[in-house]
Structures are given as structure tokens and as C-alpha cells.
Amino acid sequence: MNPQEQLEQTGKFRMTVFEEEYFQGKSCEFRFECQNILDRDFRKIRSIKVENGPWVGYEYPEFQGQQFILEKGDYPCYQAWSGNSSYRTEHMLSFRPIKCANHSDSKITHYECEDFMGRKFEMCEDYPSLQAMGWCSKEVPSIKVNSGAWVGYQFPGYRGYQYIFERDRHQGEYRCYKEYGTQAHTNQIQSMRRIQH
């Protein structure tokens, strides 16, 4: 990224992290990604205020482990970002902005087989239950993001593991569930929504 692009991006993304719950203790503001909060002399992140832009947080350094969507708002404790996840973790050790989020122009295609094979299902809206909207399976073996950024959830009603799908990552192509994230152990996705910007 050249200096002009960095300057333009600076105002679009801003997040403050706190070492203790309810915005207490040591804090630091970020406008760019952080690969390891431990390098900033933090032991952990226990609360977050997102002022601008959507972000994705990760359980471990180097953008590894469980993913958590962080949209504009306050997250006073880890339950606020892990929310309805079936796997709760108090750790968030790395995070980055989601630059391609565009709620008004988002489109994604699901495929019934890996490598974009078989029946497909295009979406431009949020779906709290893919099966209720016509998808005949609890699984989504491959995904192509045509535009924008999306968050997929393991269970209906936006619950369970979260998987972030972006147009500007992997060229928007996720050929199998192992490309959904380092924590992906299954291709089960039953609800999906556009990421707010």
C-alpha cells in the first residue's frame, strides 16, 4: 500500500482495545491490522470499542484460530464478540480491518460440492436460515464471493462458529471448507449475513 492509500484508509478504520472487561485497564487505538497483541505488551484483550469500519478478530496471533466479526459498537466483554458461538474463548490476540465490506453491494454464491461444482445458490440478502430459504443441506462445501464481505455461521439464527468470506481474500474463492479459516473442521454453514460497514 502506498503512502497516499494508507492516508485514505486511516479514517475508515478505528478500533480501541482494552486489557480488562468494561473498557478498563491498558488500552490502545488501532487503525491498521495487528498480527499479535502480545507484541504491544498486552496479556489479552477483554473489551473493544469499534469506532469505524468492520474488523475480524482472531483467537491466536497471525490471524489464526476462531474468527469473530467486529462491527461498529461496544464489546464490553468477550461474550459480546463470541456471542452465540458454541465455542467460547476469552482470547483475541490478532485482528485486521475488513476492507471490502459493502452492505449495499454484496453478492455470494454457494455450491453443493467442492471446487464450485453441483447446484448453486446466489444470495444478495441476509438469511438467518439457509434451509428455510431453499438450500437443501446443512453444508456449504464451496463458496464464491462476487462482491462485498459476508459472515457465515455454523447454525441457523447466526449462531455457532463464525467464518468471514471476503471478495479481496483468495480472489473471493473458497474451494473447500478448509479455506474458510484455520479453525474450520466442517463445511456446516446454516445462516449467513452481509457484513455492515
PDB file of C-alpha atoms in Angstrom, residues 16-21 24-28 30 34 36-48 58-61 78 81 89-95:
ATOM      1  CA  THR A  16      -9.657   0.656  20.629  1.00  0.00           C
ATOM      2  CA  VAL A  17      -8.807  -2.480  22.594  1.00  0.00           C
ATOM      3  CA  PHE A  18      -8.666  -2.787  26.388  1.00  0.00           C
ATOM      4  CA  GLU A  19      -6.843  -5.311  28.523  1.00  0.00           C
ATOM      5  CA  GLU A  20      -9.723  -5.608  31.033  1.00  0.00           C
ATOM      6  CA  GLU A  21     -13.501  -6.004  30.732  1.00  0.00           C
ATOM      7  CA  GLN A  24     -10.762  -0.773  31.892  1.00  0.00           C
ATOM      8  CA  GLY A  25      -7.015  -1.155  32.142  1.00  0.00           C
ATOM      9  CA  LYS A  26      -4.418  -0.631  29.475  1.00  0.00           C
ATOM     10  CA  SER A  27      -5.781   0.490  26.087  1.00  0.00           C
ATOM     11  CA  CYS A  28      -4.505   1.105  22.581  1.00  0.00           C
ATOM     12  CA  PHE A  30      -5.610   0.766  16.094  1.00  0.00           C
ATOM     13  CA  CYS A  34      -2.324  -6.166  14.481  1.00  0.00           C
ATOM     14  CA  ASN A  36      -0.003 -10.142  17.657  1.00  0.00           C
ATOM     15  CA  ILE A  37      -1.317  -8.021  20.542  1.00  0.00           C
ATOM     16  CA  LEU A  38       1.310  -9.620  22.806  1.00  0.00           C
ATOM     17  CA  ASP A  39       3.943  -7.608  20.883  1.00  0.00           C
ATOM     18  CA  ARG A  40       2.240  -4.454  22.229  1.00  0.00           C
ATOM     19  CA  ASP A  41       2.790  -5.604  25.838  1.00  0.00           C
ATOM     20  CA  PHE A  42      -0.821  -6.714  26.268  1.00  0.00           C
ATOM     21  CA  ARG A  43      -1.563 -10.022  28.002  1.00  0.00           C
ATOM     22  CA  LYS A  44      -5.005 -10.286  26.391  1.00  0.00           C
ATOM     23  CA  ILE A  45      -7.922  -8.285  25.013  1.00  0.00           C
ATOM     24  CA  ARG A  46     -11.003  -8.298  27.245  1.00  0.00           C
ATOM     25  CA  SER A  47     -13.078  -5.417  25.766  1.00  0.00           C
ATOM     26  CA  ILE A  48     -13.240  -3.467  22.498  1.00  0.00           C
ATOM     27  CA  TYR A  58      -8.773 -13.993  15.768  1.00  0.00           C
ATOM     28  CA  GLU A  59      -8.237 -16.244  18.736  1.00  0.00           C
ATOM     29  CA  TYR A  60      -4.461 -16.547  18.163  1.00  0.00           C
ATOM     30  CA  PRO A  61      -1.603 -14.439  16.724  1.00  0.00           C
ATOM     31  CA  TYR A  78     -15.579 -11.499  25.412  1.00  0.00           C
ATOM     32  CA  TRP A  81     -17.960 -10.812  20.426  1.00  0.00           C
ATOM     33  CA  THR A  89     -12.933 -18.226  24.046  1.00  0.00           C
ATOM     34  CA  GLU A  90     -11.553 -15.393  26.109  1.00  0.00           C
ATOM     35  CA  HIS A  91      -8.627 -14.996  23.719  1.00  0.00           C
ATOM     36  CA  MET A  92      -8.362 -12.489  20.935  1.00  0.00           C
ATOM     37  CA  LEU A  93      -4.751 -11.960  20.026  1.00  0.00           C
ATOM     38  CA  SER A  94      -4.818 -10.602  16.448  1.00  0.00           C
ATOM     39  CA  PHE A  95      -7.205  -8.602  14.264  1.00  0.00           C
TER      40      PHE A  95
END
